[in-house]
Amino acid sequence: MAINWFKYSSPATYYSLAGKLIPIFTVAAVLLAIAGLYIGFFVAPTDFQQGEAYRIIFIHVPAAWMSMFLYLVMAFWAAIGLAFNTRLSSMIATAIAPTGAMFTFLALWTGSLWGKPMWGTWWVWDARLTSELILLFLYIGFMSLQAAIDDPRRADKAGAVIALVGVVNIPIIYFSVNWWNTLHQGASVSLTQSPKMASTMLLGMIIMSLACWMYAIAMTLIRSRVIILERERHTAWVAELHEKEAA
Amino acid sequence: MLLWIIQRDLLLAMRRQSDVLTTLFFFIIVVSLFPLSVGPEMNMLRTMAPGIVWVAALLASMLSLGRMFSSDYLDGTLEQMLLSPHSLFLLVLGKALAHWLVTGVPLVLMAPILGIQYDLPADALFVLTASLLLGTPILSLIGAIGAALTLGLRGGGVLVSLLVLPLYIPVLIFGSGAVEASSAGLGYGAHFSLLGAFLLVAVAFSPWATASSLRISME
């Protein structure tokens, strides 16, 4: 069965499809989060070194994964939008950015909450912490550039350029920050965990990651629907939709 | 074409020398502020010097980015440049090099004097100057992308710093790292090789990204 992808690249079709998908992903996110948190709090054993405090891993690690992954997805859609001049792709890139920034912030925040009892400090200039912080700056740069440009098409394209420049730079930044720390001195604290992780811990983390995935998809769909309505407010199909909802 | 645009931009800069001097004095003032804020402890200042000089150079180079395209944009020259049959890549490369000659080179020349203020030994001064010489063109090239993207936007100056500063980080790390490595008795060759690699990558890609950003901003 061949799916006509171009059909769903039209904002009008996408709008109604996204409307149907949002409840599915939202429910999936809530159910997975409940399951993941249950495993995290009640099933997973207490870590013999870190005690109960390690349980923040169940939100920290998924958030960190999502923060990096969402930047790549965002840059991918921005690149598609720039290359093929498809409006919807750029809108999705714009819709992903705040969720990605939120996860980046969450990873930093939970990380520092975790760092305080474990390392005795809220923040260390460890390579990973620093590169996550820089990732947050990249998200903020992308969003503020788009916010400063009034013309939405120009905002899309300008955002795409800066997102792509960021993608080229991410490995460079990552490795330079790594070398920066190791050239100086050995890290006084290491982020590496105990070598073997209990399988229930891993399971909880994977389920929580899936929950974050579903949440990110639902949020992106919701936000892209709002962006579509805002940009297409002068078109006939939005007017029809409005009349239908008003009636 | 490349030489022509460099020559033209240099001529324009020479007609307005105060702009060049403002950037240079900004650099000097920022570097001089640090002893006042952290105290005149010479041992501490000596270890902080490379970082301070590098951050100040970063800020000075960034602050002058706005001038790279804006006057040409306002009087319509930039539009004619985009319409011209010549390669936009070379044109942008020329403008970035001119920006470096006008803002980067004075900083490089000034750095040893500021380093003496911080009591850096002679070989550290040499490494600092050389690292700035290699690093500042990268700053101009990366900054050109930000300047092109924020062309004609309100609040462009603050915005350009948000866009460009995270991208400057690798240059900052290896630029000031080279000086620290040499004072610690380690080799600084690796740092210089990496800076050189960044420069080559920036020369190859940044004019291209800048050219497409200019097209986006001007349409």
Short mmCIF file of C-alpha atoms in Angstrom, two decimals:
data_model
loop_
_atom_site.label_atom_id
_atom_site.label_comp_id
_atom_site.label_asym_id
_atom_site.label_seq_id
_atom_site.Cartn_x
_atom_site.Cartn_y
_atom_site.Cartn_z
CA MET A 1 0.00 0.00 0.00
CA ALA A 2 1.50 3.27 -1.05
CA ILE A 3 0.89 6.20 1.21
CA ASN A 4 0.68 9.54 -0.48
CA TRP A 5 3.09 11.50 1.70
CA PHE A 6 2.43 14.72 -0.12
CA LYS A 7 -1.15 14.63 1.01
CA TYR A 8 -0.05 15.03 4.62
CA SER A 9 2.38 17.80 3.81
CA SER A 10 -0.60 20.04 3.21
CA PRO A 11 -1.33 21.95 6.42
CA ALA A 12 -5.09 21.39 6.10
CA THR A 13 -4.82 17.59 5.97
CA TYR A 14 -2.10 17.55 8.58
CA TYR A 15 -4.21 19.68 10.87
CA SER A 16 -7.06 17.18 11.07
CA LEU A 17 -4.72 14.17 11.20
CA ALA A 18 -2.75 15.76 14.04
CA GLY A 19 -6.02 16.46 15.83
CA LYS A 20 -6.81 12.74 15.77
CA LEU A 21 -3.31 11.69 16.81
CA ILE A 22 -2.91 14.05 19.77
CA PRO A 23 -5.19 12.10 22.17
CA ILE A 24 -3.45 8.82 21.28
CA PHE A 25 0.01 10.16 22.05
CA THR A 26 -1.14 12.02 25.14
CA VAL A 27 -2.75 8.92 26.62
CA ALA A 28 0.30 6.85 25.71
CA ALA A 29 2.56 9.41 27.40
CA VAL A 30 0.50 9.40 30.60
CA LEU A 31 0.25 5.60 30.77
CA LEU A 32 3.94 5.08 30.07
CA ALA A 33 4.89 7.74 32.59
CA ILE A 34 2.76 6.06 35.26
CA ALA A 35 4.28 2.67 34.47
CA GLY A 36 7.80 4.06 34.34
CA LEU A 37 7.44 5.98 37.60
CA TYR A 38 5.92 2.94 39.30
CA ILE A 39 8.89 0.82 38.28
CA GLY A 40 11.24 3.64 39.18
CA PHE A 41 9.86 4.22 42.66
CA PHE A 42 8.62 0.82 43.79
CA VAL A 43 10.11 -1.97 41.70
CA ALA A 44 13.67 -0.90 41.06
CA PRO A 45 16.03 -1.82 43.91
CA THR A 46 17.80 0.75 46.02
CA ASP A 47 21.29 1.48 44.79
CA PHE A 48 23.82 0.24 47.32
CA GLN A 49 26.13 3.20 46.75
CA GLN A 50 23.78 6.08 46.08
CA GLY A 51 20.78 5.05 48.17
CA GLU A 52 17.39 6.35 47.17
CA ALA A 53 18.70 9.53 45.58
CA TYR A 54 19.70 7.75 42.41
CA ARG A 55 16.00 7.44 41.46
CA ILE A 56 16.14 10.82 39.77
CA ILE A 57 17.91 8.94 36.99
CA PHE A 58 14.48 7.92 35.69
CA ILE A 59 13.75 11.46 34.61
CA HIS A 60 17.28 12.79 34.22
CA VAL A 61 18.60 10.37 31.64
CA PRO A 62 15.50 10.35 29.39
CA ALA A 63 15.46 14.16 29.47
CA ALA A 64 19.12 14.31 28.48
CA TRP A 65 18.56 11.84 25.65
CA MET A 66 15.55 13.74 24.38
CA SER A 67 17.32 17.09 24.55
CA MET A 68 20.03 15.93 22.16
CA PHE A 69 17.78 13.88 19.95
CA LEU A 70 15.16 16.61 19.54
CA TYR A 71 17.80 19.05 18.34
CA LEU A 72 18.71 16.65 15.55
CA VAL A 73 15.04 16.11 14.65
CA MET A 74 14.47 19.85 14.67
CA ALA A 75 17.47 20.46 12.43
CA PHE A 76 16.32 17.66 10.13
CA TRP A 77 12.88 19.18 9.61
CA ALA A 78 14.37 22.64 9.27
CA ALA A 79 16.72 21.32 6.58
CA ILE A 80 13.85 19.63 4.73
CA GLY A 81 11.92 22.88 4.91
CA LEU A 82 14.88 24.83 3.56
CA ALA A 83 15.69 22.36 0.79
CA PHE A 84 12.22 21.55 -0.49
CA ASN A 85 10.52 24.77 0.54
CA THR A 86 7.81 22.89 2.40
CA ARG A 87 6.03 25.10 4.87
CA LEU A 88 4.91 22.33 7.18
CA SER A 89 8.41 20.98 7.79
CA SER A 90 9.57 24.37 9.00
CA MET A 91 6.52 24.71 11.20
CA ILE A 92 7.32 21.37 12.83
CA ALA A 93 10.90 22.49 13.43
CA THR A 94 9.57 25.62 15.12
CA ALA A 95 7.16 23.51 17.15
CA ILE A 96 9.89 21.14 18.37
CA ALA A 97 12.25 23.85 19.66
CA PRO A 98 10.48 24.78 22.93
CA THR A 99 10.02 21.12 23.90
CA GLY A 100 13.68 20.46 23.21
CA ALA A 101 14.73 23.47 25.26
CA MET A 102 12.44 22.31 28.07
CA PHE A 103 14.06 18.87 28.13
CA THR A 104 17.53 20.43 28.08
CA PHE A 105 16.64 22.58 31.03
CA LEU A 106 15.07 19.61 32.80
CA ALA A 107 18.22 17.55 32.28
CA LEU A 108 20.36 20.34 33.73
CA TRP A 109 18.00 20.94 36.62
CA THR A 110 17.56 17.32 37.65
CA GLY A 111 21.26 16.81 37.11
CA SER A 112 22.10 19.54 39.57
CA LEU A 113 19.55 18.20 42.06
CA TRP A 114 21.25 14.85 41.72
CA GLY A 115 24.72 16.32 41.92
CA LYS A 116 24.13 18.03 45.25
CA PRO A 117 23.72 14.85 47.38
CA MET A 118 26.14 12.75 45.30
CA TRP A 119 29.05 15.07 44.63
CA GLY A 120 28.25 17.72 47.23
CA THR A 121 27.89 20.46 44.64
CA TRP A 122 25.16 21.78 42.39
CA TRP A 123 27.42 22.27 39.43
CA VAL A 124 30.80 21.13 38.19
CA TRP A 125 32.41 22.18 34.94
CA ASP A 126 32.36 18.65 33.69
CA ALA A 127 32.46 18.15 29.95
CA ARG A 128 28.97 16.70 29.73
CA LEU A 129 27.35 19.35 31.88
CA THR A 130 29.02 22.07 29.88
CA SER A 131 28.00 20.69 26.52
CA GLU A 132 24.40 20.30 27.72
CA LEU A 133 24.45 23.94 28.81
CA ILE A 134 25.73 24.98 25.40
CA LEU A 135 22.95 22.96 23.81
CA LEU A 136 20.48 25.03 25.81
CA PHE A 137 22.10 28.19 24.42
CA LEU A 138 21.73 26.84 20.89
CA TYR A 139 18.02 26.18 21.43
CA ILE A 140 17.56 29.66 22.86
CA GLY A 141 19.41 31.22 19.94
CA PHE A 142 17.18 29.38 17.47
CA MET A 143 14.00 30.43 19.22
CA SER A 144 14.98 34.05 19.72
CA LEU A 145 16.06 34.40 16.10
CA GLN A 146 12.70 33.11 14.95
CA ALA A 147 10.89 35.33 17.42
CA ALA A 148 12.72 38.43 16.18
CA ILE A 149 11.71 37.98 12.54
CA ASP A 150 8.20 39.08 11.67
CA ASP A 151 7.94 37.45 8.28
CA PRO A 152 7.25 33.75 9.01
CA ARG A 153 8.90 32.42 5.86
CA ARG A 154 12.08 34.37 6.51
CA ALA A 155 11.98 33.21 10.13
CA ASP A 156 11.72 29.58 8.95
CA LYS A 157 14.68 29.84 6.63
CA ALA A 158 16.87 31.86 8.95
CA GLY A 159 16.11 29.41 11.76
CA ALA A 160 17.00 26.53 9.46
CA VAL A 161 20.40 28.04 8.68
CA ILE A 162 21.24 28.57 12.33
CA ALA A 163 19.97 25.09 13.27
CA LEU A 164 22.16 23.52 10.60
CA VAL A 165 25.20 25.55 11.59
CA GLY A 166 24.51 24.33 15.12
CA VAL A 167 24.39 20.71 13.98
CA VAL A 168 27.76 21.05 12.26
CA ASN A 169 29.09 22.63 15.44
CA ILE A 170 27.66 20.17 17.96
CA PRO A 171 30.34 17.50 17.45
CA ILE A 172 33.06 20.17 17.41
CA ILE A 173 31.75 21.73 20.60
CA TYR A 174 31.29 18.33 22.21
CA PHE A 175 34.83 17.17 21.53
CA SER A 176 36.43 20.49 22.34
CA VAL A 177 34.66 20.61 25.68
CA ASN A 178 35.78 17.04 26.33
CA TRP A 179 39.38 17.84 25.51
CA TRP A 180 39.17 21.08 27.40
CA ASN A 181 38.42 19.19 30.55
CA THR A 182 40.81 16.31 30.03
CA LEU A 183 43.68 18.52 28.91
CA HIS A 184 43.47 20.38 32.17
CA GLN A 185 43.23 17.64 34.72
CA GLY A 186 41.27 14.50 35.34
CA ALA A 187 37.65 15.16 36.22
CA SER A 188 37.34 15.18 39.99
CA VAL A 189 33.97 13.50 39.76
CA SER A 190 32.93 11.07 37.12
CA LEU A 191 29.48 10.71 35.69
CA THR A 192 29.92 7.06 34.88
CA GLN A 193 27.68 4.88 36.97
CA SER A 194 28.31 1.57 38.54
CA PRO A 195 29.28 -0.71 35.69
CA LYS A 196 26.27 -2.97 35.78
CA MET A 197 22.80 -1.67 36.10
CA ALA A 198 19.95 -3.75 37.45
CA SER A 199 17.66 -4.76 34.63
CA THR A 200 14.61 -3.25 36.33
CA MET A 201 16.40 0.08 36.48
CA LEU A 202 17.13 -0.11 32.79
CA LEU A 203 13.56 -1.11 32.07
CA GLY A 204 12.23 1.84 34.05
CA MET A 205 14.52 4.19 32.22
CA ILE A 206 13.50 2.87 28.83
CA ILE A 207 9.81 3.15 29.67
CA MET A 208 10.33 6.69 30.92
CA SER A 209 12.16 7.53 27.70
CA LEU A 210 9.23 6.22 25.72
CA ALA A 211 6.94 8.38 27.84
CA CYS A 212 9.10 11.40 27.06
CA TRP A 213 8.97 10.48 23.38
CA MET A 214 5.19 10.33 23.39
CA TYR A 215 5.02 13.58 25.33
CA ALA A 216 7.36 15.29 22.87
CA ILE A 217 5.33 14.06 19.89
CA ALA A 218 2.04 15.17 21.45
CA MET A 219 3.44 18.59 22.33
CA THR A 220 4.87 19.05 18.86
CA LEU A 221 1.58 18.14 17.26
CA ILE A 222 -0.35 20.50 19.49
CA ARG A 223 2.07 23.35 18.95
CA SER A 224 2.26 22.82 15.21
CA ARG A 225 -1.53 22.91 15.02
CA VAL A 226 -1.51 26.28 16.75
CA ILE A 227 1.20 27.55 14.42
CA ILE A 228 -0.80 26.38 11.40
CA LEU A 229 -3.93 28.16 12.59
CA GLU A 230 -1.97 31.33 13.21
CA ARG A 231 -0.28 31.35 9.83
CA GLU A 232 -3.20 30.14 7.76
CA ARG A 233 -5.84 32.28 9.41
CA HIS A 234 -6.63 34.05 6.14
CA THR A 235 -7.32 30.86 4.18
CA ALA A 236 -10.72 29.44 3.35
CA TRP A 237 -10.29 26.13 5.17
CA VAL A 238 -9.53 27.79 8.49
CA ALA A 239 -12.57 30.03 8.07
CA GLU A 240 -14.70 26.94 7.39
CA LEU A 241 -13.26 25.20 10.42
CA HIS A 242 -14.00 28.21 12.54
CA GLU A 243 -17.60 28.33 11.36
CA LYS A 244 -18.01 24.63 12.01
CA GLU A 245 -16.70 25.00 15.55
CA ALA A 246 -18.73 28.10 16.23
CA ALA A 247 -21.90 26.37 15.08
CA MET B 1 37.01 40.19 -6.99
CA LEU B 2 38.16 39.05 -3.54
CA LEU B 3 40.90 41.68 -3.45
CA TRP B 4 38.58 44.32 -4.77
CA ILE B 5 36.01 43.85 -2.02
CA ILE B 6 38.71 43.76 0.67
CA GLN B 7 40.21 46.94 -0.73
CA ARG B 8 36.85 48.64 -0.83
CA ASP B 9 35.91 47.70 2.73
CA LEU B 10 39.31 48.76 4.03
CA LEU B 11 38.96 52.09 2.25
CA LEU B 12 35.53 52.61 3.79
CA ALA B 13 36.90 51.70 7.21
CA MET B 14 39.78 54.14 6.81
CA ARG B 15 37.32 56.90 6.04
CA ARG B 16 35.68 56.20 9.38
CA GLN B 17 38.63 55.46 11.59
CA SER B 18 36.75 56.12 14.81
CA ASP B 19 34.83 52.85 14.35
CA VAL B 20 38.04 50.87 14.27
CA LEU B 21 39.42 52.69 17.28
CA THR B 22 36.21 52.20 19.27
CA THR B 23 36.51 48.43 18.94
CA LEU B 24 40.16 48.52 19.92
CA PHE B 25 39.52 50.69 22.96
CA PHE B 26 36.62 48.50 23.98
CA PHE B 27 39.03 45.58 23.98
CA ILE B 28 41.58 47.47 26.06
CA ILE B 29 39.00 48.68 28.57
CA VAL B 30 37.45 45.24 29.08
CA VAL B 31 40.86 43.68 29.67
CA SER B 32 41.76 46.45 32.12
CA LEU B 33 38.54 46.01 34.06
CA PHE B 34 39.44 42.54 35.30
CA PRO B 35 42.27 43.47 37.67
CA LEU B 36 39.94 46.07 39.14
CA SER B 37 37.22 43.51 39.75
CA VAL B 38 39.23 40.52 40.97
CA GLY B 39 42.08 42.34 42.69
CA PRO B 40 45.67 43.06 41.70
CA GLU B 41 47.09 39.70 42.84
CA MET B 42 49.77 39.11 40.20
CA ASN B 43 49.90 35.34 40.47
CA MET B 44 46.17 35.05 39.92
CA LEU B 45 46.19 37.57 37.09
CA ARG B 46 48.95 35.71 35.34
CA THR B 47 46.91 32.52 35.24
CA MET B 48 43.76 34.36 34.21
CA ALA B 49 45.36 36.53 31.53
CA PRO B 50 44.91 34.28 28.47
CA GLY B 51 41.25 33.69 29.27
CA ILE B 52 40.57 37.35 29.88
CA VAL B 53 42.31 38.53 26.72
CA TRP B 54 40.50 35.88 24.69
CA VAL B 55 37.04 36.69 26.09
CA ALA B 56 37.63 40.37 25.51
CA ALA B 57 38.74 39.68 21.93
CA LEU B 58 35.62 37.58 21.43
CA LEU B 59 33.35 40.36 22.66
CA ALA B 60 35.14 43.08 20.71
CA SER B 61 34.98 41.09 17.50
CA MET B 62 31.32 40.30 18.10
CA LEU B 63 30.33 43.88 18.84
CA SER B 64 31.70 45.07 15.53
CA LEU B 65 29.83 42.40 13.54
CA GLY B 66 26.87 44.71 13.02
CA ARG B 67 28.94 46.92 10.75
CA MET B 68 29.90 44.10 8.42
CA PHE B 69 26.77 44.25 6.30
CA SER B 70 24.49 46.90 7.74
CA SER B 71 25.75 50.02 5.95
CA ASP B 72 25.78 48.19 2.61
CA TYR B 73 22.31 46.93 3.39
CA LEU B 74 20.98 50.38 4.19
CA ASP B 75 22.31 52.12 1.08
CA GLY B 76 21.33 49.28 -1.25
CA THR B 77 24.86 48.21 -2.17
CA LEU B 78 24.27 44.76 -0.75
CA GLU B 79 21.29 44.24 -3.02
CA GLN B 80 23.40 45.11 -6.05
CA MET B 81 26.08 42.72 -4.84
CA LEU B 82 23.55 39.91 -4.64
CA LEU B 83 22.37 40.73 -8.15
CA SER B 84 25.86 40.87 -9.59
CA PRO B 85 27.06 37.86 -11.61
CA HIS B 86 30.13 37.45 -9.39
CA SER B 87 30.37 34.67 -6.87
CA LEU B 88 28.66 35.61 -3.64
CA PHE B 89 30.94 33.15 -1.84
CA LEU B 90 34.05 35.18 -2.68
CA LEU B 91 32.30 38.41 -1.93
CA VAL B 92 31.27 37.29 1.53
CA LEU B 93 34.72 35.81 2.15
CA GLY B 94 36.22 39.15 1.19
CA LYS B 95 33.94 41.05 3.52
CA ALA B 96 34.76 38.71 6.40
CA LEU B 97 38.49 39.07 5.73
CA ALA B 98 38.14 42.84 5.61
CA HIS B 99 36.30 42.70 8.93
CA TRP B 100 39.16 40.69 10.35
CA LEU B 101 41.79 43.11 9.02
CA VAL B 102 39.92 46.04 10.50
CA THR B 103 38.96 44.58 13.90
CA GLY B 104 40.96 41.39 14.41
CA VAL B 105 44.46 42.51 13.46
CA PRO B 106 44.51 45.55 15.79
CA LEU B 107 43.50 43.24 18.64
CA VAL B 108 46.29 40.85 17.78
CA LEU B 109 48.80 43.70 17.72
CA MET B 110 47.51 45.06 21.00
CA ALA B 111 47.48 41.72 22.83
CA PRO B 112 51.20 41.55 23.74
CA ILE B 113 51.02 44.96 25.42
CA LEU B 114 48.01 43.91 27.46
CA GLY B 115 49.76 40.64 28.26
CA ILE B 116 52.67 42.61 29.74
CA GLN B 117 50.17 44.35 32.01
CA TYR B 118 49.32 40.91 33.30
CA ASP B 119 52.96 40.03 33.72
CA LEU B 120 52.98 37.20 31.22
CA PRO B 121 56.42 35.79 30.39
CA ALA B 122 57.77 36.34 26.89
CA ASP B 123 57.02 32.92 25.46
CA ALA B 124 53.45 33.03 26.78
CA LEU B 125 53.07 36.43 25.10
CA PHE B 126 54.23 34.92 21.85
CA VAL B 127 51.79 32.01 22.10
CA LEU B 128 48.93 34.34 23.06
CA THR B 129 49.56 36.57 20.05
CA ALA B 130 49.93 33.64 17.70
CA SER B 131 46.74 32.00 18.98
CA LEU B 132 44.84 35.26 18.48
CA LEU B 133 46.30 35.57 15.00
CA LEU B 134 44.97 32.12 14.12
CA GLY B 135 41.70 32.45 16.03
CA THR B 136 40.36 35.91 15.25
CA PRO B 137 39.74 35.20 11.53
CA ILE B 138 37.54 32.28 12.62
CA LEU B 139 35.56 34.68 14.80
CA SER B 140 35.00 37.00 11.84
CA LEU B 141 33.97 34.13 9.58
CA ILE B 142 31.50 32.58 12.03
CA GLY B 143 30.24 36.00 13.02
CA ALA B 144 29.45 36.77 9.38
CA ILE B 145 26.72 34.11 9.49
CA GLY B 146 25.12 35.73 12.52
CA ALA B 147 25.45 39.20 11.04
CA ALA B 148 23.79 38.07 7.81
CA LEU B 149 20.93 36.34 9.60
CA THR B 150 20.11 39.30 11.83
CA LEU B 151 20.35 41.87 9.06
CA GLY B 152 17.76 44.59 9.50
CA LEU B 153 16.13 43.00 12.54
CA ARG B 154 15.15 44.94 15.61
CA GLY B 155 17.46 44.19 18.51
CA GLY B 156 19.91 42.64 16.07
CA GLY B 157 22.93 43.43 18.23
CA VAL B 158 21.83 41.42 21.24
CA LEU B 159 20.43 38.67 19.06
CA VAL B 160 23.69 38.23 17.19
CA SER B 161 25.46 37.59 20.48
CA LEU B 162 22.98 34.84 21.37
CA LEU B 163 23.52 33.19 18.00
CA VAL B 164 27.24 33.57 17.68
CA LEU B 165 28.72 33.22 21.16
CA PRO B 166 27.89 29.49 21.60
CA LEU B 167 29.55 28.85 18.24
CA TYR B 168 32.68 30.70 19.37
CA ILE B 169 33.25 28.33 22.29
CA PRO B 170 35.65 25.88 20.59
CA VAL B 171 37.84 28.74 19.40
CA LEU B 172 37.89 30.19 22.90
CA ILE B 173 38.79 26.85 24.46
CA PHE B 174 41.73 26.14 22.21
CA GLY B 175 42.89 29.74 21.90
CA SER B 176 43.27 30.32 25.60
CA GLY B 177 44.13 26.66 26.15
CA ALA B 178 47.22 27.03 23.98
CA VAL B 179 48.62 29.73 26.27
CA GLU B 180 47.85 27.75 29.39
CA ALA B 181 49.43 24.62 27.93
CA SER B 182 52.61 26.50 27.08
CA SER B 183 52.85 28.07 30.56
CA ALA B 184 52.32 24.61 32.07
CA GLY B 185 55.25 23.35 30.01
CA LEU B 186 53.10 21.17 27.77
CA GLY B 187 53.23 21.49 24.01
CA TYR B 188 50.81 23.88 22.38
CA GLY B 189 51.18 22.34 18.94
CA ALA B 190 47.95 20.36 19.26
CA HIS B 191 45.98 23.48 20.11
CA PHE B 192 47.39 25.33 17.15
CA SER B 193 46.68 22.43 14.81
CA LEU B 194 43.08 22.37 15.96
CA LEU B 195 42.72 26.14 15.58
CA GLY B 196 44.14 25.80 12.10
CA ALA B 197 41.65 23.05 11.33
CA PHE B 198 38.77 25.24 12.57
CA LEU B 199 40.05 28.05 10.37
CA LEU B 200 40.08 25.86 7.28
CA VAL B 201 36.59 24.52 7.99
CA ALA B 202 35.33 28.05 8.61
CA VAL B 203 36.87 29.35 5.37
CA ALA B 204 35.27 26.52 3.44
CA PHE B 205 31.77 26.59 4.95
CA SER B 206 31.05 29.89 6.59
CA PRO B 207 30.98 32.07 3.42
CA TRP B 208 28.60 29.57 1.92
CA ALA B 209 26.25 29.67 4.93
CA THR B 210 26.59 33.45 5.06
CA ALA B 211 25.71 33.78 1.38
CA SER B 212 22.53 31.77 1.78
CA SER B 213 21.66 33.72 4.94
CA LEU B 214 22.06 36.97 3.01
CA ARG B 215 19.77 35.68 0.29
CA ILE B 216 17.19 34.77 2.94
CA SER B 217 17.48 38.14 4.63
CA MET B 218 17.21 40.11 1.41
CA GLU B 219 14.31 38.38 -0.30
#
